[in-house]
N, C-alpha and C. Protein backbone atom coordinates (compact mmCIF):
# COMPACT_ATOMS: atom_id res chain seq x y z
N UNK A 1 16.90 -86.92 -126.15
CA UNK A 1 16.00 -88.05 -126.05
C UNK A 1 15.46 -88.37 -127.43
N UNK A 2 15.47 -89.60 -127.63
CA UNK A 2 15.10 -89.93 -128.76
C UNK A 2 13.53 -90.02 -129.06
N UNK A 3 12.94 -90.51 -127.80
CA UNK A 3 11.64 -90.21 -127.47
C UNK A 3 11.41 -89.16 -126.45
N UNK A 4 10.38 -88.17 -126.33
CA UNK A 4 10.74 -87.21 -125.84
C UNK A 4 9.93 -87.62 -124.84
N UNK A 5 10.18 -87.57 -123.34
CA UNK A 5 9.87 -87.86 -122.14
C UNK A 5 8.45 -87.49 -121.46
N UNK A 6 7.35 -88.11 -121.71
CA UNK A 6 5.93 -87.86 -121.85
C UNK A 6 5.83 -87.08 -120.47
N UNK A 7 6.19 -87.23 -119.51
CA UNK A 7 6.09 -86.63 -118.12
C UNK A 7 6.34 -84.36 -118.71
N UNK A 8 7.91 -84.61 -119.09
CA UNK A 8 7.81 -83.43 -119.81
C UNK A 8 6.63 -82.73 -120.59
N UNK A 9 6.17 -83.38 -121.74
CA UNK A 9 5.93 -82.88 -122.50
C UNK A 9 4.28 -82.81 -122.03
N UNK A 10 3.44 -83.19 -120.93
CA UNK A 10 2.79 -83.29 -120.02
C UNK A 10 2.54 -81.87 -119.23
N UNK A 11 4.02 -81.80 -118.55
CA UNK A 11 4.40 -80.08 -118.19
C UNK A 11 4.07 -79.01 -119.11
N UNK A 12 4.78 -79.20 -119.83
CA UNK A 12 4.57 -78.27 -121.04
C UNK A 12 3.43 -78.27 -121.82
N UNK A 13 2.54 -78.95 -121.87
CA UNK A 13 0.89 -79.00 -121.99
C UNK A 13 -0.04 -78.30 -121.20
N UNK A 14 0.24 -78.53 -119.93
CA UNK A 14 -0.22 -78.28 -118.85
C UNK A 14 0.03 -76.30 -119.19
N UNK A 15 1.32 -75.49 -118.89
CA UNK A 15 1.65 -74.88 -119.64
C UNK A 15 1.37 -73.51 -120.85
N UNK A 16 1.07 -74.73 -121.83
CA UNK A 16 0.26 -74.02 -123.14
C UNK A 16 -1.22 -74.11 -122.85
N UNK A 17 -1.19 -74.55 -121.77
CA UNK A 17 -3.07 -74.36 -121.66
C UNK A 17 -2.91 -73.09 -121.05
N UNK A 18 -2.72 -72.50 -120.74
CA UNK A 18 -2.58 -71.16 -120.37
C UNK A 18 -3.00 -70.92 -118.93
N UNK A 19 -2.20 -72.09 -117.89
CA UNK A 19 -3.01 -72.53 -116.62
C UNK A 19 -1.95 -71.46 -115.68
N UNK A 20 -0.85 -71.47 -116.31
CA UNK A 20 0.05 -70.62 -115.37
C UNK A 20 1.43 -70.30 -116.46
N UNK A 21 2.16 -69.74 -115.99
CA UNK A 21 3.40 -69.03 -116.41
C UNK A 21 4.53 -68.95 -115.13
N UNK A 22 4.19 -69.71 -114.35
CA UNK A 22 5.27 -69.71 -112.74
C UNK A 22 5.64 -71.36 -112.89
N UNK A 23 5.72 -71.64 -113.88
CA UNK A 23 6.45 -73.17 -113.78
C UNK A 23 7.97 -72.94 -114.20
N UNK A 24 8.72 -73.19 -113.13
CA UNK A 24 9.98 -72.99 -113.07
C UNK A 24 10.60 -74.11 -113.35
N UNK A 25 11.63 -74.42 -114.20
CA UNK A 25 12.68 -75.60 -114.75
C UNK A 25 13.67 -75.42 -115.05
N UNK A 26 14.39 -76.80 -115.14
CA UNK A 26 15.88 -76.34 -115.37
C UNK A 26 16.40 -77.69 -116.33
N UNK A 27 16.58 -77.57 -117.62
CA UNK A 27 17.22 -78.29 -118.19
C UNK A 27 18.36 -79.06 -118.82
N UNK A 28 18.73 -79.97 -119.11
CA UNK A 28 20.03 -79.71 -119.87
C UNK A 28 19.86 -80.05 -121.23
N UNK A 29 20.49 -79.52 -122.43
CA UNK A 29 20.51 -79.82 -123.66
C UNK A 29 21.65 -79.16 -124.33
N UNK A 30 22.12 -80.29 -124.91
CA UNK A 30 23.31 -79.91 -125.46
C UNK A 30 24.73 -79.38 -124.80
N UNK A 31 24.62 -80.01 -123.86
CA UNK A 31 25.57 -79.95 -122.43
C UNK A 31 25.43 -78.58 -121.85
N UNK A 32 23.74 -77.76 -122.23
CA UNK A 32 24.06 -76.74 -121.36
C UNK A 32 22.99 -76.65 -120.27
N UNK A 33 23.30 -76.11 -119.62
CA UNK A 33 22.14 -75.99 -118.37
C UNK A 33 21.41 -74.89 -118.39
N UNK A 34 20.19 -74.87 -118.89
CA UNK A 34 19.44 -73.31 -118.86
C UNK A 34 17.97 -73.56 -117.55
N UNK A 35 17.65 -72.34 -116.79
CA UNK A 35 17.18 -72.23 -115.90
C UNK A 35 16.38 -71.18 -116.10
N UNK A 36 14.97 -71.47 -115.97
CA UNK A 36 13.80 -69.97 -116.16
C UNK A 36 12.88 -70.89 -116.16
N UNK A 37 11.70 -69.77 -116.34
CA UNK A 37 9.99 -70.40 -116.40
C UNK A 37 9.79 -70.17 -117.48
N UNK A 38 8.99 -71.65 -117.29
CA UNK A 38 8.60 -71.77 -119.21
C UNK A 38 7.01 -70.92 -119.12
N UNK A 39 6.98 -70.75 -120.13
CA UNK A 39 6.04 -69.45 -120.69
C UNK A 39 4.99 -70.39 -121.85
N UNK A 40 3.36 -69.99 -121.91
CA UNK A 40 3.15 -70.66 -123.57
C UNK A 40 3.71 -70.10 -125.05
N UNK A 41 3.76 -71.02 -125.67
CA UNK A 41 4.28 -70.55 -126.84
C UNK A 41 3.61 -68.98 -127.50
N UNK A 42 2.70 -69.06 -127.43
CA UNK A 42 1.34 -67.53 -128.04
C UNK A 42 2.77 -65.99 -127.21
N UNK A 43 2.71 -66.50 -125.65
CA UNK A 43 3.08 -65.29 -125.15
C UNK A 43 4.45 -65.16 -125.13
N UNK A 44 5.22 -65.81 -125.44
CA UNK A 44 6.58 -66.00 -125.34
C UNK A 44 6.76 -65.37 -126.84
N UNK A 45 6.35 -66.04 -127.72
CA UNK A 45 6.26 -65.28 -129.37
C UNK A 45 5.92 -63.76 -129.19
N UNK A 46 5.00 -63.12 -128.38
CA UNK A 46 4.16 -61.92 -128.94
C UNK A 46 5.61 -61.07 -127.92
N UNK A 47 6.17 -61.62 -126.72
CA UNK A 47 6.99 -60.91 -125.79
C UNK A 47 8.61 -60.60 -127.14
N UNK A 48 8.79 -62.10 -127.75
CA UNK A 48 9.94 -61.91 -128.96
C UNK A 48 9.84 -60.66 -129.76
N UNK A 49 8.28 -60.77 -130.44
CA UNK A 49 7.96 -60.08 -131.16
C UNK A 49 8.02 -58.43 -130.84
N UNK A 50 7.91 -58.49 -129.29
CA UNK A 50 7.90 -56.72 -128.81
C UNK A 50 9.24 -56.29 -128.79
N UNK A 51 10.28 -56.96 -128.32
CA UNK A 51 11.60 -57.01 -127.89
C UNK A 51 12.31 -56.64 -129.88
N UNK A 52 11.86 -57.28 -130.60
CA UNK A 52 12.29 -57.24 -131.60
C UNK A 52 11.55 -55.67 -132.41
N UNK A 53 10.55 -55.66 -132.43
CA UNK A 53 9.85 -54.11 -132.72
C UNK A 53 10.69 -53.18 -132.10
N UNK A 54 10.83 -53.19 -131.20
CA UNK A 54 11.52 -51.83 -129.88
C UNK A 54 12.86 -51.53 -130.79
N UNK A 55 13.37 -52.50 -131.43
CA UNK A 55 14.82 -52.80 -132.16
C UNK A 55 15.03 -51.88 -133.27
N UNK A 56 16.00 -50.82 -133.36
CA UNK A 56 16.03 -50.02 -134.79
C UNK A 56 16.95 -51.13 -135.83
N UNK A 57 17.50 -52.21 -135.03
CA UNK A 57 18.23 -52.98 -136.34
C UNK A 57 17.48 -54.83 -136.78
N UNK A 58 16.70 -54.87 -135.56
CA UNK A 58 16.08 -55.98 -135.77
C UNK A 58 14.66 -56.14 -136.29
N UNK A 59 13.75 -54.71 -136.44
CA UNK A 59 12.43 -54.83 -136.46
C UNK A 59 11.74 -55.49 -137.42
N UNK A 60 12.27 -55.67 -138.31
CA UNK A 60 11.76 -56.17 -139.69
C UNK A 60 11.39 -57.83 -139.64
N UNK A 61 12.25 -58.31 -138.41
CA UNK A 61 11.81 -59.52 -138.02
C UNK A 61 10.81 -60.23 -137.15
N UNK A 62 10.14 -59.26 -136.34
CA UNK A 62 9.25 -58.65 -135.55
C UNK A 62 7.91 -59.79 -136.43
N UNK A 63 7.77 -59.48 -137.00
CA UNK A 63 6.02 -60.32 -137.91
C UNK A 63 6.49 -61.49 -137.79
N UNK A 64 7.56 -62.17 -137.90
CA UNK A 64 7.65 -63.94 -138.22
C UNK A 64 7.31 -64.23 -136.99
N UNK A 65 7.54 -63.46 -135.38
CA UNK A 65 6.97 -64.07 -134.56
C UNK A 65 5.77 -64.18 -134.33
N UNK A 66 4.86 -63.14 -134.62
CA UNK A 66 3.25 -63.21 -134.58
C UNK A 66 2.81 -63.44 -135.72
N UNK A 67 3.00 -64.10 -136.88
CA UNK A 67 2.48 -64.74 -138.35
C UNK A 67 2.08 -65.80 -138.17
N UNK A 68 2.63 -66.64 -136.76
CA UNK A 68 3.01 -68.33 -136.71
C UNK A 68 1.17 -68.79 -136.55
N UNK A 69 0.89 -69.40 -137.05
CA UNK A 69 -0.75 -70.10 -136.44
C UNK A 69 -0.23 -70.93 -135.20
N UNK A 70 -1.25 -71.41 -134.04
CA UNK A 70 -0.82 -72.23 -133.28
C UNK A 70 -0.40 -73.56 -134.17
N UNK A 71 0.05 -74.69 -132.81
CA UNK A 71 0.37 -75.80 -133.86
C UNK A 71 -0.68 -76.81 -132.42
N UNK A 72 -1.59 -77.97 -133.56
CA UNK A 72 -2.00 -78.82 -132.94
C UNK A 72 -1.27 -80.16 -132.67
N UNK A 73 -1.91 -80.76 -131.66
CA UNK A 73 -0.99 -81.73 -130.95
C UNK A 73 -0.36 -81.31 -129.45
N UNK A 74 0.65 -82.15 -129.12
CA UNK A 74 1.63 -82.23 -128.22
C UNK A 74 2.19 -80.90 -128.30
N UNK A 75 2.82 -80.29 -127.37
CA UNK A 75 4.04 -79.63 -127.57
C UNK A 75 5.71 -80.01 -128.27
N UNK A 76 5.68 -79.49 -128.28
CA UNK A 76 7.59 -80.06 -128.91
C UNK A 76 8.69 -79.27 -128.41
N UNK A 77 7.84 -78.29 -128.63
CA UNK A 77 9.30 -76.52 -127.81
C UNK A 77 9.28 -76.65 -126.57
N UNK A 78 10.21 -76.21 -125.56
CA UNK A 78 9.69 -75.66 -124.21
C UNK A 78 10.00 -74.25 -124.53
N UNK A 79 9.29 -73.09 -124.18
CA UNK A 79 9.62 -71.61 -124.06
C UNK A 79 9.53 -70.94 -122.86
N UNK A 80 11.10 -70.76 -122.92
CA UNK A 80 11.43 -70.08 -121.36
C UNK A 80 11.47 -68.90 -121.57
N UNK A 81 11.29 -67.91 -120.64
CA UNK A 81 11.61 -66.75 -120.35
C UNK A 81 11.96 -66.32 -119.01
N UNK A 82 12.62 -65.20 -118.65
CA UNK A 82 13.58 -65.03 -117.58
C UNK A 82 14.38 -66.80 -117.09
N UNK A 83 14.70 -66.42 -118.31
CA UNK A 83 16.12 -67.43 -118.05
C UNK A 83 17.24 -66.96 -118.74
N UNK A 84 18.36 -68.23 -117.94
CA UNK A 84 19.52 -67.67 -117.39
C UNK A 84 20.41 -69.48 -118.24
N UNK A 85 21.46 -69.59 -118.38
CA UNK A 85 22.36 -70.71 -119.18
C UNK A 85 23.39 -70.28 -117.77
N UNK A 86 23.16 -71.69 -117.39
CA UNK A 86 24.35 -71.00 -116.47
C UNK A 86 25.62 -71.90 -116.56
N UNK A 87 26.49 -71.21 -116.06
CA UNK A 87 28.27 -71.34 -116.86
C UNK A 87 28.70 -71.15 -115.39
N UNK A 88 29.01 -72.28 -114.76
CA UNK A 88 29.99 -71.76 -113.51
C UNK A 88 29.19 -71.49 -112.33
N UNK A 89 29.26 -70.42 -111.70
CA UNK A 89 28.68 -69.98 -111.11
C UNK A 89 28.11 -68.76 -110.80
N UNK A 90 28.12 -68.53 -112.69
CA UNK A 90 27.29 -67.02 -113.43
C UNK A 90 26.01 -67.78 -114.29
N UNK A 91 24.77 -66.63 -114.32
CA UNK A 91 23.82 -67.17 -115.04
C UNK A 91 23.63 -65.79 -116.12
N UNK A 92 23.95 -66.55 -117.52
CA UNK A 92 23.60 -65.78 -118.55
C UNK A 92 22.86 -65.34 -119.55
N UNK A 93 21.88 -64.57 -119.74
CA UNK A 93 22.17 -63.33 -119.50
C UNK A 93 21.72 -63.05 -117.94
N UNK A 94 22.26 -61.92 -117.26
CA UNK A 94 22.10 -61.51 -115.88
C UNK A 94 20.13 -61.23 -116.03
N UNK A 95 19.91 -60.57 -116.42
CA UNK A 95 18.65 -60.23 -116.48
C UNK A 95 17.16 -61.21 -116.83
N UNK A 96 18.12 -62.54 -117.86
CA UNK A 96 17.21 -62.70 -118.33
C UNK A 96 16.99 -63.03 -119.64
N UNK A 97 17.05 -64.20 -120.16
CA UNK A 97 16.77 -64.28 -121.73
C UNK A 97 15.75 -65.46 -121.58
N UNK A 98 15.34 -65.41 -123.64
CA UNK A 98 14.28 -66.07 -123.61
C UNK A 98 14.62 -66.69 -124.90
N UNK A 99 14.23 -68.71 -124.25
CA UNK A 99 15.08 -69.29 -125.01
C UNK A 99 13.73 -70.33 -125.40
N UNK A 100 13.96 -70.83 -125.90
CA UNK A 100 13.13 -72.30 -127.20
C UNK A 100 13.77 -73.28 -127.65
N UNK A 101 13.64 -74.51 -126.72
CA UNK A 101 14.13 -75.56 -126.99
C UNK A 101 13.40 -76.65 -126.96
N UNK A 102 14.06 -77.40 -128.31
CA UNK A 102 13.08 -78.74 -128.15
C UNK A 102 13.11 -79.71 -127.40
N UNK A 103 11.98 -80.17 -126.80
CA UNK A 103 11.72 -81.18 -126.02
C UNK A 103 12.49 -82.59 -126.09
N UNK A 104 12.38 -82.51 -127.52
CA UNK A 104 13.64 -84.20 -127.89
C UNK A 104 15.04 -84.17 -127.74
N UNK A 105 15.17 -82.86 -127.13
CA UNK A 105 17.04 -82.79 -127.35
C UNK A 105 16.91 -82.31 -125.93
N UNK A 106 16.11 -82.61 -124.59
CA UNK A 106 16.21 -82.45 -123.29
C UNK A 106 17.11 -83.57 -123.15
N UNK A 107 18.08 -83.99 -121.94
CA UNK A 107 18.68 -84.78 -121.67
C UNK A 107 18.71 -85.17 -120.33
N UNK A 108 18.30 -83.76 -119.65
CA UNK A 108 17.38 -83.92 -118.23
C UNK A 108 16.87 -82.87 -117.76
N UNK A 109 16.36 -83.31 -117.07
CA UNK A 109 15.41 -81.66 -116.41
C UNK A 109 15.09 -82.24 -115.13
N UNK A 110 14.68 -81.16 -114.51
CA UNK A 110 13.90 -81.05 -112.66
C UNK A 110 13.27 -79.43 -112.42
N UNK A 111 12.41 -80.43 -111.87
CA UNK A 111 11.38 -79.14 -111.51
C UNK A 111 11.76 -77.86 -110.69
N UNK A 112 11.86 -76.44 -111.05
CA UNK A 112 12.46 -75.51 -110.51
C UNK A 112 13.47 -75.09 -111.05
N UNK A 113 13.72 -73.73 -110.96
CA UNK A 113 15.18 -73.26 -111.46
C UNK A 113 16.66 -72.97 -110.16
N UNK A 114 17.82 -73.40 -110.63
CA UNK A 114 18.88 -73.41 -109.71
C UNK A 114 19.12 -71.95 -109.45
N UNK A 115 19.76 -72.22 -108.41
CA UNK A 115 20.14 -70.64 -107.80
C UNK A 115 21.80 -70.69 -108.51
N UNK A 116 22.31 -69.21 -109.03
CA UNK A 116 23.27 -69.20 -108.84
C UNK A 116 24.05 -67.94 -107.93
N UNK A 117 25.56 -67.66 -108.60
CA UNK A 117 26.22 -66.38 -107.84
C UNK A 117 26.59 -65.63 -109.04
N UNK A 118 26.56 -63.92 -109.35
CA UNK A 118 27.05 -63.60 -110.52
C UNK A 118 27.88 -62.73 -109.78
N UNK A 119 28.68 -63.28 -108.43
CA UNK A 119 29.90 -62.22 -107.47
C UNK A 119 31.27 -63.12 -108.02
């Protein structure tokens, strides 16, 4: 989207106010389809940041996620966590990843995440 879809970025306000973490979506960008609940940016960073500490080859990268100051304004990111890109009728990763995408490169979305099969 060239303008990024105020209804969205509304959600994702709603969101970073720190009103809930059970808002489930499913987007497309960049012809892919990713599916999880978006998270605020603060906790989605500090969750990167743990995942990356725990890491004997990644830790050193660990601070760029909690260094960031908030940012004022609108949102621009959506930050998902326990999400899934799904391919077929597998969602990847099985468990769970946590992804950051910008709002202007949505191409569509709906409220809730799709079910898939990983049989």
């Amino acid at each position: 989207m060239s303008k990024p879809d105020e209804l969205l970025v509304n959600v994702a306000a709603l969101v970073e106010s720190g009103q809930s973490n059970q808002m489930s979506l499913t987007v497309v960008t960049g012809g892919a389809v990713i599916t999880g609940r978006l998270a605020p940016e603060a906790v989605w960073r500090e969750r990167v940041s743990e995942v990356l500490t725990d890491s004997a080859r990644l830790s050193e990268f660990a601070a760029i996620f909690t260094a960031t100051p908030p940012k004022q304004g609108p949102p621009t990111h959506l930050h998902f966590h326990v999400a899934r890109i799904l391919q077929g009728t597998v969602g990847i990763p099985e468990t769970g990843g946590m992804y950051r995408i910008s709002i202007k490169d949505v191409s569509a979305w709906t409220v809730g995440d799709f079910s898939y099969s990983d049989n």
